[in-house]
Structures are given as structure tokens and as C-alpha cells.
Amino acid sequence: MSDTTSPSGETQPSENAETGATEEPLKSAPADRETEGPLDESEANPVRPYVDLGGVKILPREGLQLRLEVEEGSQRVVAVGLDYAGSTLQVQPFAAPRTSGLWHEIREQIAEQIAKQGGTTRLTVGPFGPELLAEIPATTPGQPGSTRLARFIGVDGPRWFLRGVIAGDGAVDQEAASKIEELFRSVVVVRGKTPMPPRDLIPLHMPKTAALTDDLPSTPGA
């Protein structure tokens, strides 16, 4: 199999010399992911004081507010929300194939879903490779027709895919974007050894430290 990696960090489709067929793109990730993040658990410094949330670990920092998004019916934790420096970052870790990535397919599905909601998306290239800049209809009381901006980012790692959604200042301001992007890079993904179908959410849970658990808010999720 032949492939070429673009400066954006995504492996591009290439032509098979024997059949002439175009192969699927592989993993999408920054070239320095293994050192600068988002890291796999095997790549992270084990002595750093991470908050263990199951499928992801978060490094505490001043001004960072962490919350868990919970599915109403099952009470399952489905996402981690991070509020930092005027921006919000939602992260979700998913199981992925060992050799191929998911982001090229998932971002197309996100664009389709947003279009059905009456929103628009634009494919751009950011520090993590291809990303979607979305303008989504907002249900703001007294403001019919209002919209909100969000950036959908994704990184394919070893047997996992990490999706991020950036809103607030980080979606519109370059300085704020740099801060929230650095936060996304600091996330550690814990894939585990349990076999899982691709696209399944890697289980998340409340932190085991009692002091953190007592102060950690949770919000209903879809």
C-alpha cells in the first residue's frame, strides 16, 4: 500500500500502481503527535498529576473548569467538557482500527448532520490537520435566527480517535485558539486492551479522587 502525507498531517488518497484504484486515506494527525499530543497513555509521563476520567486523562491547570456530560437515560458519561480562557472544549475518545483512521469519514457525517439542522460548515486546515468550521443555528430566547460558531477537530491515534469541539473565543480569536489547542494537545487517551468495535465510545467515568469528585459538575448530554 502506498500513501502520501500532506503538510496538514492527513494521509492523502494515492493511486495503486497495479490497479489504478484510489485508496482510502489513513490516519489524520499532526506530525508531532507522539511527542506533543494528544498522547496515547503509553506515550505520557506517568508521574504527571493527571485527572483519570477513564478513556481520557486531563492535566489540571489554573483556571480550568472540568465537567462531565451525562446521558439522561443511562446516566453514562458521554463526553468531557473543559472551560478554559474564554473557550469551551468538548472531548470524546472512540475506539478505532489499528491501521486506518476515522476522521475523514466522521467529519463528512458531522457536516451532513449540521446541514440537516440548517447550519453550514467549511473545511479548513488547522494545527491538527483538516477541521470543520461550523455555523450552527442557536436556540437563543428572544434572538430568532441567531447562530453560534464551533470548530470540529479530530486526531487519529493508535487504536483510538479523539474528537474535539471548540466554541467560545477559541472559535473566533487566534490567541484564544492557541490556548485551547494547547489544552487539546495535553489530553491523554487511554484506549485499554479490551476489544471494542471501531467508533464505540471508550468508557468515561467520574474521577476516583474524592476531593475532585465532590466538586465536579455534570450536565445532561444527548
mmCIF file of C-alpha atoms in Angstrom:
data_model
loop_
_atom_site.group_PDB
_atom_site.id
_atom_site.type_symbol
_atom_site.label_atom_id
_atom_site.label_comp_id
_atom_site.label_asym_id
_atom_site.label_seq_id
_atom_site.Cartn_x
_atom_site.Cartn_y
_atom_site.Cartn_z
ATOM 1 C CA MET A 1 0.000 0.000 0.000
ATOM 2 C CA SER A 2 1.308 3.424 -0.913
ATOM 3 C CA ASP A 3 0.354 6.677 0.730
ATOM 4 C CA THR A 4 1.469 10.271 0.920
ATOM 5 C CA THR A 5 1.193 12.551 3.917
ATOM 6 C CA SER A 6 0.317 16.194 3.332
ATOM 7 C CA PRO A 7 1.623 19.139 5.385
ATOM 8 C CA SER A 8 -1.799 19.201 7.048
ATOM 9 C CA GLY A 9 -0.987 15.922 8.762
ATOM 10 C CA GLU A 10 -3.583 13.811 6.977
ATOM 11 C CA THR A 11 -2.595 10.870 4.835
ATOM 12 C CA GLN A 12 -3.970 11.555 1.382
ATOM 13 C CA PRO A 13 -5.540 9.091 -1.067
ATOM 14 C CA SER A 14 -2.992 7.703 -3.520
ATOM 15 C CA GLU A 15 -3.187 5.653 -6.672
ATOM 16 C CA ASN A 16 -2.347 1.966 -6.582
ATOM 17 C CA ALA A 17 0.302 1.352 -9.249
ATOM 18 C CA GLU A 18 -1.112 -2.074 -10.177
ATOM 19 C CA THR A 19 -4.863 -1.444 -10.229
ATOM 20 C CA GLY A 20 -5.098 2.321 -10.680
ATOM 21 C CA ALA A 21 -7.622 2.425 -7.826
ATOM 22 C CA THR A 22 -7.587 5.230 -5.288
ATOM 23 C CA GLU A 23 -7.017 4.002 -1.746
ATOM 24 C CA GLU A 24 -8.720 5.357 1.338
ATOM 25 C CA PRO A 25 -6.837 7.961 3.386
ATOM 26 C CA LEU A 26 -5.285 6.628 6.569
ATOM 27 C CA LYS A 27 -4.719 8.373 9.879
ATOM 28 C CA SER A 28 -5.141 12.125 10.322
ATOM 29 C CA ALA A 29 -2.877 13.607 12.996
ATOM 30 C CA PRO A 30 -0.203 16.280 13.434
ATOM 31 C CA ALA A 31 3.289 15.080 12.537
ATOM 32 C CA ASP A 32 4.457 15.685 16.124
ATOM 33 C CA ARG A 33 1.512 13.971 17.832
ATOM 34 C CA GLU A 34 3.658 11.299 19.514
ATOM 35 C CA THR A 35 5.645 13.960 21.393
ATOM 36 C CA GLU A 36 3.345 16.998 21.563
ATOM 37 C CA GLY A 37 -0.046 15.311 21.846
ATOM 38 C CA PRO A 38 -2.740 14.349 22.074
ATOM 39 C CA LEU A 39 -0.835 11.444 23.584
ATOM 40 C CA ASP A 40 -1.588 7.785 23.995
ATOM 41 C CA GLU A 41 -1.305 6.544 27.575
ATOM 42 C CA SER A 42 1.872 4.665 26.607
ATOM 43 C CA GLU A 43 3.472 7.949 25.470
ATOM 44 C CA ALA A 44 2.536 10.076 28.503
ATOM 45 C CA ASN A 45 4.710 10.854 31.521
ATOM 46 C CA PRO A 46 3.375 8.536 34.272
ATOM 47 C CA VAL A 47 4.385 10.869 37.111
ATOM 48 C CA ARG A 48 2.349 13.876 35.926
ATOM 49 C CA PRO A 49 -0.734 14.567 38.110
ATOM 50 C CA TYR A 50 -3.437 13.716 35.578
ATOM 51 C CA VAL A 51 -7.129 13.528 36.480
ATOM 52 C CA ASP A 52 -8.202 10.000 35.489
ATOM 53 C CA LEU A 53 -11.585 10.006 33.724
ATOM 54 C CA GLY A 54 -11.329 6.547 32.204
ATOM 55 C CA GLY A 55 -10.922 6.950 28.451
ATOM 56 C CA VAL A 56 -9.068 10.241 28.863
ATOM 57 C CA LYS A 57 -6.757 11.844 31.384
ATOM 58 C CA ILE A 58 -6.731 15.606 31.892
ATOM 59 C CA LEU A 59 -3.822 17.630 33.262
ATOM 60 C CA PRO A 60 -5.076 20.209 35.801
ATOM 61 C CA ARG A 61 -4.105 23.833 35.293
ATOM 62 C CA GLU A 62 -5.054 27.163 36.810
ATOM 63 C CA GLY A 63 -8.374 28.459 35.506
ATOM 64 C CA LEU A 64 -9.502 25.133 34.042
ATOM 65 C CA GLN A 65 -13.051 24.040 34.863
ATOM 66 C CA LEU A 66 -13.910 20.410 34.141
ATOM 67 C CA ARG A 67 -17.397 18.941 33.811
ATOM 68 C CA LEU A 68 -18.840 15.644 32.663
ATOM 69 C CA GLU A 69 -21.693 15.352 30.174
ATOM 70 C CA VAL A 70 -24.076 12.559 31.162
ATOM 71 C CA GLU A 71 -26.655 10.717 29.051
ATOM 72 C CA GLU A 72 -30.012 11.196 30.756
ATOM 73 C CA GLY A 73 -31.475 7.723 30.296
ATOM 74 C CA SER A 74 -28.445 5.565 31.078
ATOM 75 C CA GLN A 75 -26.539 8.040 33.261
ATOM 76 C CA ARG A 76 -23.499 7.122 31.194
ATOM 77 C CA VAL A 77 -20.744 9.722 30.885
ATOM 78 C CA VAL A 78 -20.582 10.516 27.155
ATOM 79 C CA ALA A 79 -18.194 13.490 26.969
ATOM 80 C CA VAL A 80 -15.791 15.636 28.952
ATOM 81 C CA GLY A 81 -16.298 19.401 28.886
ATOM 82 C CA LEU A 82 -13.436 21.790 29.597
ATOM 83 C CA ASP A 83 -13.938 25.520 30.153
ATOM 84 C CA TYR A 84 -10.706 27.478 29.831
ATOM 85 C CA ALA A 85 -9.628 31.036 28.962
ATOM 86 C CA GLY A 86 -12.966 32.090 27.490
ATOM 87 C CA SER A 87 -13.371 28.939 25.396
ATOM 88 C CA THR A 88 -15.057 25.580 25.791
ATOM 89 C CA LEU A 89 -13.642 22.272 24.611
ATOM 90 C CA GLN A 90 -15.647 19.062 24.468
ATOM 91 C CA VAL A 91 -13.638 15.854 24.032
ATOM 92 C CA GLN A 92 -14.748 12.307 23.260
ATOM 93 C CA PRO A 93 -12.463 9.277 22.755
ATOM 94 C CA PHE A 94 -13.526 6.480 20.408
ATOM 95 C CA ALA A 95 -12.128 3.070 19.545
ATOM 96 C CA ALA A 96 -10.571 2.916 16.073
ATOM 97 C CA PRO A 97 -8.928 0.376 13.767
ATOM 98 C CA ARG A 98 -5.241 -0.304 14.273
ATOM 99 C CA THR A 99 -4.075 0.872 10.844
ATOM 100 C CA SER A 100 -6.750 3.171 9.418
ATOM 101 C CA GLY A 101 -8.268 6.377 10.760
ATOM 102 C CA LEU A 102 -11.813 7.626 11.275
ATOM 103 C CA TRP A 103 -11.629 11.411 10.986
ATOM 104 C CA HIS A 104 -12.019 11.614 7.197
ATOM 105 C CA GLU A 105 -15.370 9.787 7.465
ATOM 106 C CA ILE A 106 -16.616 11.305 10.702
ATOM 107 C CA ARG A 107 -16.154 14.906 9.619
ATOM 108 C CA GLU A 108 -18.240 14.239 6.493
ATOM 109 C CA GLN A 109 -21.032 12.881 8.689
ATOM 110 C CA ILE A 110 -20.795 15.902 11.003
ATOM 111 C CA ALA A 111 -21.149 18.235 8.012
ATOM 112 C CA GLU A 112 -24.231 16.335 6.843
ATOM 113 C CA GLN A 113 -25.843 16.481 10.296
ATOM 114 C CA ILE A 114 -25.232 20.218 10.634
ATOM 115 C CA ALA A 115 -26.668 20.828 7.152
ATOM 116 C CA LYS A 116 -29.852 18.988 8.182
ATOM 117 C CA GLN A 117 -30.113 21.363 11.163
ATOM 118 C CA GLY A 118 -29.950 24.349 8.818
ATOM 119 C CA GLY A 119 -26.311 25.156 9.570
ATOM 120 C CA THR A 120 -23.248 25.438 7.371
ATOM 121 C CA THR A 121 -19.712 24.055 7.529
ATOM 122 C CA ARG A 122 -16.434 24.913 5.868
ATOM 123 C CA LEU A 123 -13.429 22.600 5.630
ATOM 124 C CA THR A 124 -10.232 24.301 6.778
ATOM 125 C CA VAL A 125 -6.743 23.202 7.804
ATOM 126 C CA GLY A 126 -5.580 23.876 11.356
ATOM 127 C CA PRO A 127 -2.760 22.697 13.619
ATOM 128 C CA PHE A 128 -4.289 19.204 13.862
ATOM 129 C CA GLY A 129 -4.940 18.872 10.132
ATOM 130 C CA PRO A 130 -8.352 19.109 8.451
ATOM 131 C CA GLU A 131 -11.113 20.577 10.618
ATOM 132 C CA LEU A 132 -14.649 21.874 10.190
ATOM 133 C CA LEU A 133 -15.653 25.439 10.972
ATOM 134 C CA ALA A 134 -19.393 25.290 11.587
ATOM 135 C CA GLU A 135 -22.105 27.909 11.914
ATOM 136 C CA ILE A 136 -24.934 26.244 13.817
ATOM 137 C CA PRO A 137 -28.457 27.581 14.487
ATOM 138 C CA ALA A 138 -28.760 28.551 18.156
ATOM 139 C CA THR A 139 -31.950 28.405 20.202
ATOM 140 C CA THR A 140 -31.416 31.700 21.996
ATOM 141 C CA PRO A 141 -34.556 33.131 23.657
ATOM 142 C CA GLY A 142 -35.556 36.425 22.073
ATOM 143 C CA GLN A 143 -32.972 36.077 19.282
ATOM 144 C CA PRO A 144 -34.578 34.222 16.375
ATOM 145 C CA GLY A 145 -32.173 33.296 13.604
ATOM 146 C CA SER A 146 -29.099 33.522 15.803
ATOM 147 C CA THR A 147 -26.168 31.188 15.210
ATOM 148 C CA ARG A 148 -23.077 30.017 17.053
ATOM 149 C CA LEU A 149 -19.642 29.137 15.717
ATOM 150 C CA ALA A 150 -17.838 25.909 16.539
ATOM 151 C CA ARG A 151 -14.682 24.159 15.361
ATOM 152 C CA PHE A 152 -14.740 20.383 14.992
ATOM 153 C CA ILE A 153 -11.265 18.868 15.252
ATOM 154 C CA GLY A 154 -10.099 15.272 15.237
ATOM 155 C CA VAL A 155 -6.934 13.237 15.723
ATOM 156 C CA ASP A 156 -6.390 9.582 14.858
ATOM 157 C CA GLY A 157 -4.095 7.833 17.330
ATOM 158 C CA PRO A 158 -3.026 4.214 17.948
ATOM 159 C CA ARG A 159 -6.345 2.285 18.028
ATOM 160 C CA TRP A 160 -8.256 5.422 19.057
ATOM 161 C CA PHE A 161 -9.781 8.574 17.648
ATOM 162 C CA LEU A 162 -10.140 11.762 19.715
ATOM 163 C CA ARG A 163 -12.777 14.280 18.688
ATOM 164 C CA GLY A 164 -12.851 17.839 19.961
ATOM 165 C CA VAL A 165 -15.415 20.629 19.629
ATOM 166 C CA ILE A 166 -14.196 24.171 20.307
ATOM 167 C CA ALA A 167 -16.627 27.021 20.988
ATOM 168 C CA GLY A 168 -16.408 30.474 22.509
ATOM 169 C CA ASP A 169 -13.355 32.668 21.972
ATOM 170 C CA GLY A 170 -11.305 29.745 20.654
ATOM 171 C CA ALA A 171 -13.551 29.529 17.589
ATOM 172 C CA VAL A 172 -13.039 33.157 16.532
ATOM 173 C CA ASP A 173 -9.870 34.577 18.130
ATOM 174 C CA GLN A 174 -6.371 33.393 17.216
ATOM 175 C CA GLU A 175 -4.793 33.958 20.641
ATOM 176 C CA ALA A 176 -7.644 32.176 22.410
ATOM 177 C CA ALA A 177 -7.487 29.403 19.821
ATOM 178 C CA SER A 178 -3.819 28.765 20.612
ATOM 179 C CA LYS A 179 -4.616 28.312 24.310
ATOM 180 C CA ILE A 180 -7.468 25.866 23.777
ATOM 181 C CA GLU A 181 -5.492 23.965 21.124
ATOM 182 C CA GLU A 182 -2.659 23.503 23.618
ATOM 183 C CA LEU A 183 -5.219 22.159 26.091
ATOM 184 C CA PHE A 184 -6.449 19.651 23.494
ATOM 185 C CA ARG A 185 -2.861 18.534 22.909
ATOM 186 C CA SER A 186 -2.446 17.890 26.644
ATOM 187 C CA VAL A 187 -5.239 15.286 26.683
ATOM 188 C CA VAL A 188 -4.085 11.685 27.145
ATOM 189 C CA VAL A 189 -6.204 8.904 25.635
ATOM 190 C CA VAL A 190 -6.474 5.574 27.466
ATOM 191 C CA ARG A 191 -7.579 3.003 24.896
ATOM 192 C CA GLY A 192 -7.155 -0.034 27.130
ATOM 193 C CA LYS A 193 -6.760 -3.628 25.959
ATOM 194 C CA THR A 194 -10.445 -4.583 25.823
ATOM 195 C CA PRO A 195 -11.575 -5.341 22.238
ATOM 196 C CA MET A 196 -14.058 -2.726 21.020
ATOM 197 C CA PRO A 197 -15.756 -2.137 17.667
ATOM 198 C CA PRO A 198 -14.485 0.952 15.823
ATOM 199 C CA ARG A 199 -16.473 4.119 16.638
ATOM 200 C CA ASP A 200 -17.559 2.839 20.074
ATOM 201 C CA LEU A 201 -17.092 5.446 22.796
ATOM 202 C CA ILE A 202 -14.210 4.485 25.079
ATOM 203 C CA PRO A 203 -15.821 4.382 28.555
ATOM 204 C CA LEU A 204 -15.534 7.519 30.672
ATOM 205 C CA HIS A 205 -16.122 7.801 34.410
ATOM 206 C CA MET A 206 -16.007 10.169 37.344
ATOM 207 C CA PRO A 207 -12.532 10.772 38.790
ATOM 208 C CA LYS A 208 -11.637 8.402 41.595
ATOM 209 C CA THR A 209 -10.170 11.137 43.784
ATOM 210 C CA ALA A 210 -12.897 12.033 46.279
ATOM 211 C CA ALA A 211 -11.957 15.704 46.504
ATOM 212 C CA LEU A 212 -12.270 16.106 42.756
ATOM 213 C CA THR A 213 -15.477 14.100 42.564
ATOM 214 C CA ASP A 214 -17.206 16.254 45.176
ATOM 215 C CA ASP A 215 -16.606 19.449 43.196
ATOM 216 C CA LEU A 216 -17.109 18.107 39.683
ATOM 217 C CA PRO A 217 -20.348 19.205 37.999
ATOM 218 C CA SER A 218 -22.161 17.052 35.486
ATOM 219 C CA THR A 219 -24.536 18.161 32.770
ATOM 220 C CA PRO A 220 -27.120 16.133 30.835
ATOM 221 C CA GLY A 221 -25.933 15.004 27.439
ATOM 222 C CA ALA A 222 -27.693 13.765 24.369
#
